[in-house]
Amino acid sequence: MPHAELYDDIGVGYAIGRRTDPRWMAAINDALCDADSVINVGAGTGSYEPAGRTVLAIEPAREMIRQRAADTCLAVRGRAEALPLGNDASDAALAVLTVHHWSDWRRGLAELRRIAARQVVLAYDTRRHADFWFVREYVPEIAELERGRPSATDIADVLGADSVTPVPVPWDHNDGVFPAYWRRPAAYLDDRVRRSCSALAQTDPQAVERGLRRLRADLDSGRWYDRHRALFALDEWDAGFRLIVAGR
């Protein structure tokens, strides 16, 4: 399903679960370096748009644009694969957790290079996501979805990245991205949490429901805590998120 159709369908209430985490925002700001102007491609509801810079958001889904706060930057509809901008339109192009949704991700990355000398992309290692305990133990069907998505290493190779930096997920992460609740398993029983996770929204609902029943039973019995006791000694965890920077 194309990005726009997907998020017009599943994006209702997305802004509630997907909020800015200041620790991730700080890392993105550092990666943008001294860029005065930024094009945020696949901008969604505007969770990671830097302050103090001139920012234009490009987003294909009307539902996502509708949920943008009144104080966010100007947003226009557009697809990553055919950005409605001229060459060298901005100092930097930003793409946060969006490349895996593009219908032609290589073409989209070429567009990022066309519009800006510097590209900053937050992506993830699909193998790490596929091995996340929720996938491995409860909804293994998600692994098939992940195998069909570009991984951070693929994106870095195509961009000719200058740096690839791990971005860990704190245990109290504010942004409800899929693995955000790695130490808070009961959160996955909340329908509002699941609605903001595209991996769950794109997986067979019956498979997800079966997995949730098993998770609920394991939480009630204490089996989940017995298996994952070591996680509670960690303040952050590497879920495979990588900040990729290319260009000057």
PDB file of C-alpha atoms in Angstrom:
ATOM      1  CA  MET A   1       0.000   0.000   0.000  1.00  0.00           C
ATOM      2  CA  PRO A   2       1.430   3.428  -0.932  1.00  0.00           C
ATOM      3  CA  HIS A   3       2.522   5.670   1.938  1.00  0.00           C
ATOM      4  CA  ALA A   4      -0.306   8.190   1.493  1.00  0.00           C
ATOM      5  CA  GLU A   5      -3.036   5.548   1.428  1.00  0.00           C
ATOM      6  CA  LEU A   6      -1.501   3.684   4.367  1.00  0.00           C
ATOM      7  CA  TYR A   7      -1.387   6.707   6.651  1.00  0.00           C
ATOM      8  CA  ASP A   8      -4.692   8.126   5.526  1.00  0.00           C
ATOM      9  CA  ASP A   9      -6.037   4.751   6.687  1.00  0.00           C
ATOM     10  CA  ILE A  10      -4.075   4.038   9.895  1.00  0.00           C
ATOM     11  CA  GLY A  11      -2.889   7.520  10.815  1.00  0.00           C
ATOM     12  CA  VAL A  12      -5.946   8.634  12.814  1.00  0.00           C
ATOM     13  CA  GLY A  13      -4.730   9.504  16.299  1.00  0.00           C
ATOM     14  CA  TYR A  14      -1.108   9.108  15.235  1.00  0.00           C
ATOM     15  CA  ALA A  15      -0.018  12.379  16.845  1.00  0.00           C
ATOM     16  CA  ILE A  16      -1.164  11.086  20.247  1.00  0.00           C
ATOM     17  CA  GLY A  17       1.215   8.126  20.306  1.00  0.00           C
ATOM     18  CA  ARG A  18       4.088   9.492  18.254  1.00  0.00           C
ATOM     19  CA  ARG A  19       5.558  12.398  20.191  1.00  0.00           C
ATOM     20  CA  THR A  20       8.953  14.057  20.087  1.00  0.00           C
ATOM     21  CA  ASP A  21      11.587  12.507  22.308  1.00  0.00           C
ATOM     22  CA  PRO A  22      14.057  15.296  23.196  1.00  0.00           C
ATOM     23  CA  ARG A  23      17.006  12.890  23.240  1.00  0.00           C
ATOM     24  CA  TRP A  24      16.361  11.836  19.652  1.00  0.00           C
ATOM     25  CA  MET A  25      15.672  15.441  18.671  1.00  0.00           C
ATOM     26  CA  ALA A  26      19.049  16.479  20.081  1.00  0.00           C
ATOM     27  CA  ALA A  27      20.798  13.811  17.993  1.00  0.00           C
ATOM     28  CA  ILE A  28      18.987  14.957  14.850  1.00  0.00           C
ATOM     29  CA  ASN A  29      19.868  18.589  15.524  1.00  0.00           C
ATOM     30  CA  ASP A  30      23.528  17.650  15.901  1.00  0.00           C
ATOM     31  CA  ALA A  31      23.421  15.740  12.612  1.00  0.00           C
ATOM     32  CA  LEU A  32      21.896  18.723  10.801  1.00  0.00           C
ATOM     33  CA  CYS A  33      24.936  20.701  11.915  1.00  0.00           C
ATOM     34  CA  ASP A  34      24.795  24.328  10.716  1.00  0.00           C
ATOM     35  CA  ALA A  35      22.069  23.861   8.084  1.00  0.00           C
ATOM     36  CA  ASP A  36      19.864  26.958   8.078  1.00  0.00           C
ATOM     37  CA  SER A  37      17.175  25.462   5.844  1.00  0.00           C
ATOM     38  CA  VAL A  38      15.769  21.933   6.073  1.00  0.00           C
ATOM     39  CA  ILE A  39      13.296  19.954   3.956  1.00  0.00           C
ATOM     40  CA  ASN A  40      11.590  17.329   6.126  1.00  0.00           C
ATOM     41  CA  VAL A  41      10.534  14.535   3.755  1.00  0.00           C
ATOM     42  CA  GLY A  42       7.832  12.146   4.906  1.00  0.00           C
ATOM     43  CA  ALA A  43       7.289  14.575   7.758  1.00  0.00           C
ATOM     44  CA  GLY A  44       4.188  12.993   9.257  1.00  0.00           C
ATOM     45  CA  THR A  45       2.755  15.035  12.103  1.00  0.00           C
ATOM     46  CA  GLY A  46       5.995  16.984  12.606  1.00  0.00           C
ATOM     47  CA  SER A  47       7.516  15.175  15.565  1.00  0.00           C
ATOM     48  CA  TYR A  48      11.135  15.840  14.636  1.00  0.00           C
ATOM     49  CA  GLU A  49      11.271  19.247  13.000  1.00  0.00           C
ATOM     50  CA  PRO A  50      14.144  21.381  14.299  1.00  0.00           C
ATOM     51  CA  ALA A  51      13.488  24.761  15.876  1.00  0.00           C
ATOM     52  CA  GLY A  52      15.450  27.848  14.893  1.00  0.00           C
ATOM     53  CA  ARG A  53      15.775  26.838  11.243  1.00  0.00           C
ATOM     54  CA  THR A  54      13.692  27.387   8.118  1.00  0.00           C
ATOM     55  CA  VAL A  55      11.811  24.120   7.644  1.00  0.00           C
ATOM     56  CA  LEU A  56       9.442  22.921   4.926  1.00  0.00           C
ATOM     57  CA  ALA A  57       7.564  19.670   5.484  1.00  0.00           C
ATOM     58  CA  ILE A  58       6.700  17.314   2.622  1.00  0.00           C
ATOM     59  CA  GLU A  59       4.074  14.677   3.463  1.00  0.00           C
ATOM     60  CA  PRO A  60       1.841  12.616   1.135  1.00  0.00           C
ATOM     61  CA  ALA A  61      -0.958  11.728   3.593  1.00  0.00           C
ATOM     62  CA  ARG A  62      -3.747  14.235   4.222  1.00  0.00           C
ATOM     63  CA  GLU A  63      -4.522  12.604   7.567  1.00  0.00           C
ATOM     64  CA  MET A  64      -0.990  13.207   8.823  1.00  0.00           C
ATOM     65  CA  ILE A  65      -0.995  16.831   7.697  1.00  0.00           C
ATOM     66  CA  ARG A  66      -4.374  17.350   9.368  1.00  0.00           C
ATOM     67  CA  GLN A  67      -2.892  16.357  12.738  1.00  0.00           C
ATOM     68  CA  ARG A  68       0.020  18.769  12.597  1.00  0.00           C
ATOM     69  CA  ALA A  69      -0.040  21.350  15.395  1.00  0.00           C
ATOM     70  CA  ALA A  70      -0.799  24.948  14.483  1.00  0.00           C
ATOM     71  CA  ASP A  71       2.738  26.063  15.378  1.00  0.00           C
ATOM     72  CA  THR A  72       4.524  23.583  13.105  1.00  0.00           C
ATOM     73  CA  CYS A  73       6.112  24.659   9.848  1.00  0.00           C
ATOM     74  CA  LEU A  74       4.392  24.833   6.477  1.00  0.00           C
ATOM     75  CA  ALA A  75       3.525  21.392   5.120  1.00  0.00           C
ATOM     76  CA  VAL A  76       2.724  20.537   1.524  1.00  0.00           C
ATOM     77  CA  ARG A  77       1.639  17.262  -0.005  1.00  0.00           C
ATOM     78  CA  GLY A  78       4.266  15.436  -1.968  1.00  0.00           C
ATOM     79  CA  ARG A  79       5.981  12.087  -2.444  1.00  0.00           C
ATOM     80  CA  ALA A  80       9.619  11.395  -1.687  1.00  0.00           C
ATOM     81  CA  GLU A  81      10.047   9.820  -5.109  1.00  0.00           C
ATOM     82  CA  ALA A  82       9.053  13.053  -6.892  1.00  0.00           C
ATOM     83  CA  LEU A  83       9.674  16.011  -4.609  1.00  0.00           C
ATOM     84  CA  PRO A  84       8.034  19.257  -5.792  1.00  0.00           C
ATOM     85  CA  LEU A  85      11.279  21.221  -5.425  1.00  0.00           C
ATOM     86  CA  GLY A  86      14.151  22.385  -7.559  1.00  0.00           C
ATOM     87  CA  ASN A  87      17.744  21.244  -7.330  1.00  0.00           C
ATOM     88  CA  ASP A  88      19.672  22.371  -4.241  1.00  0.00           C
ATOM     89  CA  ALA A  89      16.507  23.777  -2.710  1.00  0.00           C
ATOM     90  CA  SER A  90      17.775  23.508   0.870  1.00  0.00           C
ATOM     91  CA  ASP A  91      20.875  23.088   2.999  1.00  0.00           C
ATOM     92  CA  ALA A  92      19.725  19.711   4.330  1.00  0.00           C
ATOM     93  CA  ALA A  93      17.140  17.039   3.616  1.00  0.00           C
ATOM     94  CA  LEU A  94      15.751  15.197   6.643  1.00  0.00           C
ATOM     95  CA  ALA A  95      13.890  11.875   6.592  1.00  0.00           C
ATOM     96  CA  VAL A  96      12.853  10.394   9.944  1.00  0.00           C
ATOM     97  CA  LEU A  97      11.562   6.792  10.028  1.00  0.00           C
ATOM     98  CA  THR A  98       9.945   7.107   6.625  1.00  0.00           C
ATOM     99  CA  VAL A  99      12.207   5.523   3.981  1.00  0.00           C
ATOM    100  CA  HIS A 100      10.854   2.012   4.650  1.00  0.00           C
ATOM    101  CA  HIS A 101       7.405   3.221   3.558  1.00  0.00           C
ATOM    102  CA  TRP A 102       8.471   4.674   0.199  1.00  0.00           C
ATOM    103  CA  SER A 103       7.311   2.795  -2.887  1.00  0.00           C
ATOM    104  CA  ASP A 104      10.727   3.296  -4.555  1.00  0.00           C
ATOM    105  CA  TRP A 105      13.165   4.060  -1.753  1.00  0.00           C
ATOM    106  CA  ARG A 106      16.222   4.308  -3.981  1.00  0.00           C
ATOM    107  CA  ARG A 107      14.531   6.919  -6.126  1.00  0.00           C
ATOM    108  CA  GLY A 108      13.461   8.749  -2.976  1.00  0.00           C
ATOM    109  CA  LEU A 109      17.052   8.838  -1.716  1.00  0.00           C
ATOM    110  CA  ALA A 110      18.179  10.174  -5.069  1.00  0.00           C
ATOM    111  CA  GLU A 111      15.634  12.954  -4.619  1.00  0.00           C
ATOM    112  CA  LEU A 112      17.076  13.798  -1.190  1.00  0.00           C
ATOM    113  CA  ARG A 113      20.502  14.157  -2.790  1.00  0.00           C
ATOM    114  CA  ARG A 114      19.058  16.288  -5.581  1.00  0.00           C
ATOM    115  CA  ILE A 115      17.406  18.848  -3.301  1.00  0.00           C
ATOM    116  CA  ALA A 116      20.121  19.201  -0.644  1.00  0.00           C
ATOM    117  CA  ALA A 117      23.853  18.779  -0.240  1.00  0.00           C
ATOM    118  CA  ARG A 118      23.421  17.153   3.192  1.00  0.00           C
ATOM    119  CA  GLN A 119      21.115  14.226   3.912  1.00  0.00           C
ATOM    120  CA  VAL A 120      20.126  13.159   7.429  1.00  0.00           C
ATOM    121  CA  VAL A 121      18.105   9.945   7.646  1.00  0.00           C
ATOM    122  CA  LEU A 122      16.871   8.121  10.731  1.00  0.00           C
ATOM    123  CA  ALA A 123      16.275   4.500   9.769  1.00  0.00           C
ATOM    124  CA  TYR A 124      16.677   1.108  11.414  1.00  0.00           C
ATOM    125  CA  ASP A 125      18.312  -2.276  11.066  1.00  0.00           C
ATOM    126  CA  THR A 126      15.449  -4.521   9.958  1.00  0.00           C
ATOM    127  CA  ARG A 127      17.195  -7.594  11.374  1.00  0.00           C
ATOM    128  CA  ARG A 128      17.203  -6.047  14.842  1.00  0.00           C
ATOM    129  CA  HIS A 129      13.505  -5.253  14.565  1.00  0.00           C
ATOM    130  CA  ALA A 130      12.743  -8.767  13.360  1.00  0.00           C
ATOM    131  CA  ASP A 131      14.537 -10.158  16.428  1.00  0.00           C
ATOM    132  CA  PHE A 132      12.698  -7.905  18.899  1.00  0.00           C
ATOM    133  CA  TRP A 133      11.120 -10.047  21.635  1.00  0.00           C
ATOM    134  CA  PHE A 134       7.600  -8.978  20.658  1.00  0.00           C
ATOM    135  CA  VAL A 135       8.188 -10.250  17.121  1.00  0.00           C
ATOM    136  CA  ARG A 136      10.209 -13.331  18.001  1.00  0.00           C
ATOM    137  CA  GLU A 137       7.904 -14.583  20.757  1.00  0.00           C
ATOM    138  CA  TYR A 138       4.455 -13.242  19.909  1.00  0.00           C
ATOM    139  CA  VAL A 139       3.931 -12.004  16.342  1.00  0.00           C
ATOM    140  CA  PRO A 140       6.646 -13.590  14.161  1.00  0.00           C
ATOM    141  CA  GLU A 141       4.648 -12.597  11.075  1.00  0.00           C
ATOM    142  CA  ILE A 142       6.070  -9.080  11.489  1.00  0.00           C
ATOM    143  CA  ALA A 143       9.516 -10.452  10.580  1.00  0.00           C
ATOM    144  CA  GLU A 144       8.330 -11.137   7.033  1.00  0.00           C
ATOM    145  CA  LEU A 145       7.222  -7.518   6.699  1.00  0.00           C
ATOM    146  CA  GLU A 146      10.607  -6.319   7.966  1.00  0.00           C
ATOM    147  CA  ARG A 147      12.519  -8.523   5.521  1.00  0.00           C
ATOM    148  CA  GLY A 148      10.862  -6.655   2.660  1.00  0.00           C
ATOM    149  CA  ARG A 149      11.940  -3.220   3.907  1.00  0.00           C
ATOM    150  CA  PRO A 150      15.252  -1.424   3.282  1.00  0.00           C
ATOM    151  CA  SER A 151      17.590  -1.695   6.246  1.00  0.00           C
ATOM    152  CA  ALA A 152      19.754   1.118   7.586  1.00  0.00           C
ATOM    153  CA  THR A 153      22.839  -0.422   5.990  1.00  0.00           C
ATOM    154  CA  ASP A 154      21.128  -0.468   2.584  1.00  0.00           C
ATOM    155  CA  ILE A 155      20.191   3.199   2.928  1.00  0.00           C
ATOM    156  CA  ALA A 156      23.678   4.167   4.090  1.00  0.00           C
ATOM    157  CA  ASP A 157      25.263   2.355   1.133  1.00  0.00           C
ATOM    158  CA  VAL A 158      23.028   4.072  -1.431  1.00  0.00           C
ATOM    159  CA  LEU A 159      23.642   7.506   0.087  1.00  0.00           C
ATOM    160  CA  GLY A 160      27.381   6.928   0.444  1.00  0.00           C
ATOM    161  CA  ALA A 161      27.055   7.853   4.107  1.00  0.00           C
ATOM    162  CA  ASP A 162      29.787   9.697   5.942  1.00  0.00           C
ATOM    163  CA  SER A 163      28.576   8.405   9.309  1.00  0.00           C
ATOM    164  CA  VAL A 164      26.123   5.886  10.738  1.00  0.00           C
ATOM    165  CA  THR A 165      25.432   6.384  14.437  1.00  0.00           C
ATOM    166  CA  PRO A 166      23.395   4.076  16.708  1.00  0.00           C
ATOM    167  CA  VAL A 167      20.461   5.843  18.354  1.00  0.00           C
ATOM    168  CA  PRO A 168      19.395   3.809  21.404  1.00  0.00           C
ATOM    169  CA  VAL A 169      15.849   3.708  22.748  1.00  0.00           C
ATOM    170  CA  PRO A 170      15.605   4.902  26.384  1.00  0.00           C
ATOM    171  CA  TRP A 171      13.342   2.832  28.599  1.00  0.00           C
ATOM    172  CA  ASP A 172      11.043   5.856  29.049  1.00  0.00           C
ATOM    173  CA  HIS A 173      11.057   6.862  25.386  1.00  0.00           C
ATOM    174  CA  ASN A 174       8.374   9.472  24.601  1.00  0.00           C
ATOM    175  CA  ASP A 175       7.907   8.429  20.987  1.00  0.00           C
ATOM    176  CA  GLY A 176       5.675   5.382  20.595  1.00  0.00           C
ATOM    177  CA  VAL A 177       7.692   3.877  17.750  1.00  0.00           C
ATOM    178  CA  PHE A 178       7.250   0.098  17.566  1.00  0.00           C
ATOM    179  CA  PRO A 179      10.062  -1.075  19.931  1.00  0.00           C
ATOM    180  CA  ALA A 180       9.654   1.889  22.310  1.00  0.00           C
ATOM    181  CA  TYR A 181       8.032  -0.298  24.959  1.00  0.00           C
ATOM    182  CA  TRP A 182      10.804  -2.880  25.128  1.00  0.00           C
ATOM    183  CA  ARG A 183      10.784  -2.574  28.953  1.00  0.00           C
ATOM    184  CA  ARG A 184       7.074  -1.766  29.281  1.00  0.00           C
ATOM    185  CA  PRO A 185       5.390  -4.800  27.688  1.00  0.00           C
ATOM    186  CA  ALA A 186       1.858  -4.118  28.958  1.00  0.00           C
ATOM    187  CA  ALA A 187       1.744  -1.056  26.697  1.00  0.00           C
ATOM    188  CA  TYR A 188       1.277  -3.318  23.668  1.00  0.00           C
ATOM    189  CA  LEU A 189      -2.084  -4.380  25.048  1.00  0.00           C
ATOM    190  CA  ASP A 190      -3.315  -0.791  24.577  1.00  0.00           C
ATOM    191  CA  ASP A 191      -5.055  -0.320  21.233  1.00  0.00           C
ATOM    192  CA  ARG A 192      -3.953   3.335  21.109  1.00  0.00           C
ATOM    193  CA  VAL A 193      -0.313   2.246  21.265  1.00  0.00           C
ATOM    194  CA  ARG A 194      -0.770  -0.343  18.529  1.00  0.00           C
ATOM    195  CA  ARG A 195      -2.508   2.098  16.191  1.00  0.00           C
ATOM    196  CA  SER A 196       0.634   4.258  16.036  1.00  0.00           C
ATOM    197  CA  CYS A 197       2.867   1.299  15.055  1.00  0.00           C
ATOM    198  CA  SER A 198       2.833   0.688  11.312  1.00  0.00           C
ATOM    199  CA  ALA A 199       4.418  -2.758  11.748  1.00  0.00           C
ATOM    200  CA  LEU A 200       1.361  -3.866  13.721  1.00  0.00           C
ATOM    201  CA  ALA A 201      -1.125  -2.042  11.513  1.00  0.00           C
ATOM    202  CA  GLN A 202       0.273  -3.775   8.409  1.00  0.00           C
ATOM    203  CA  THR A 203       0.315  -7.286   9.881  1.00  0.00           C
ATOM    204  CA  ASP A 204      -2.564  -9.770   9.724  1.00  0.00           C
ATOM    205  CA  PRO A 205      -4.948  -8.721  12.538  1.00  0.00           C
ATOM    206  CA  GLN A 206      -5.590 -12.345  13.492  1.00  0.00           C
ATOM    207  CA  ALA A 207      -1.856 -12.948  13.938  1.00  0.00           C
ATOM    208  CA  VAL A 208      -1.577  -9.811  16.061  1.00  0.00           C
ATOM    209  CA  GLU A 209      -4.543 -10.833  18.202  1.00  0.00           C
ATOM    210  CA  ARG A 210      -3.109 -14.320  18.763  1.00  0.00           C
ATOM    211  CA  GLY A 211       0.171 -12.780  19.850  1.00  0.00           C
ATOM    212  CA  LEU A 212      -1.553 -10.363  22.199  1.00  0.00           C
ATOM    213  CA  ARG A 213      -3.434 -13.190  23.877  1.00  0.00           C
ATOM    214  CA  ARG A 214      -0.128 -14.976  24.510  1.00  0.00           C
ATOM    215  CA  LEU A 215       1.494 -11.789  25.781  1.00  0.00           C
ATOM    216  CA  ARG A 216      -1.409 -11.076  28.129  1.00  0.00           C
ATOM    217  CA  ALA A 217      -1.208 -14.619  29.511  1.00  0.00           C
ATOM    218  CA  ASP A 218       2.568 -14.378  29.979  1.00  0.00           C
ATOM    219  CA  LEU A 219       2.240 -11.050  31.785  1.00  0.00           C
ATOM    220  CA  ASP A 220      -0.485 -12.426  34.051  1.00  0.00           C
ATOM    221  CA  SER A 221       1.546 -15.525  34.896  1.00  0.00           C
ATOM    222  CA  GLY A 222       4.845 -13.690  35.264  1.00  0.00           C
ATOM    223  CA  ARG A 223       6.508 -15.740  32.497  1.00  0.00           C
ATOM    224  CA  TRP A 224       7.394 -12.640  30.482  1.00  0.00           C
ATOM    225  CA  TYR A 225       9.197 -11.109  33.465  1.00  0.00           C
ATOM    226  CA  ASP A 226      11.066 -14.351  34.148  1.00  0.00           C
ATOM    227  CA  ARG A 227      12.322 -14.495  30.542  1.00  0.00           C
ATOM    228  CA  HIS A 228      13.243 -10.814  30.276  1.00  0.00           C
ATOM    229  CA  ARG A 229      14.419  -9.938  33.757  1.00  0.00           C
ATOM    230  CA  ALA A 230      17.759  -8.708  32.375  1.00  0.00           C
ATOM    231  CA  LEU A 231      16.054  -5.852  30.494  1.00  0.00           C
ATOM    232  CA  PHE A 232      15.236  -4.128  33.767  1.00  0.00           C
ATOM    233  CA  ALA A 233      18.928  -3.546  34.403  1.00  0.00           C
ATOM    234  CA  LEU A 234      19.118  -1.420  31.231  1.00  0.00           C
ATOM    235  CA  ASP A 235      18.273   2.267  30.932  1.00  0.00           C
ATOM    236  CA  GLU A 236      18.433   2.131  27.137  1.00  0.00           C
ATOM    237  CA  TRP A 237      18.466  -0.559  24.467  1.00  0.00           C
ATOM    238  CA  ASP A 238      19.752  -0.789  20.910  1.00  0.00           C
ATOM    239  CA  ALA A 239      16.687  -1.587  18.818  1.00  0.00           C
ATOM    240  CA  GLY A 240      18.640  -1.016  15.607  1.00  0.00           C
ATOM    241  CA  PHE A 241      17.869   2.666  14.988  1.00  0.00           C
ATOM    242  CA  ARG A 242      20.638   4.397  13.064  1.00  0.00           C
ATOM    243  CA  LEU A 243      21.211   8.074  12.246  1.00  0.00           C
ATOM    244  CA  ILE A 244      22.706   8.233   8.771  1.00  0.00           C
ATOM    245  CA  VAL A 245      24.471  11.386   7.585  1.00  0.00           C
ATOM    246  CA  ALA A 246      25.746  11.968   4.059  1.00  0.00           C
ATOM    247  CA  GLY A 247      27.070  15.001   2.223  1.00  0.00           C
ATOM    248  CA  ARG A 248      28.722  18.144   3.440  1.00  0.00           C
TER     249      ARG A 248
END
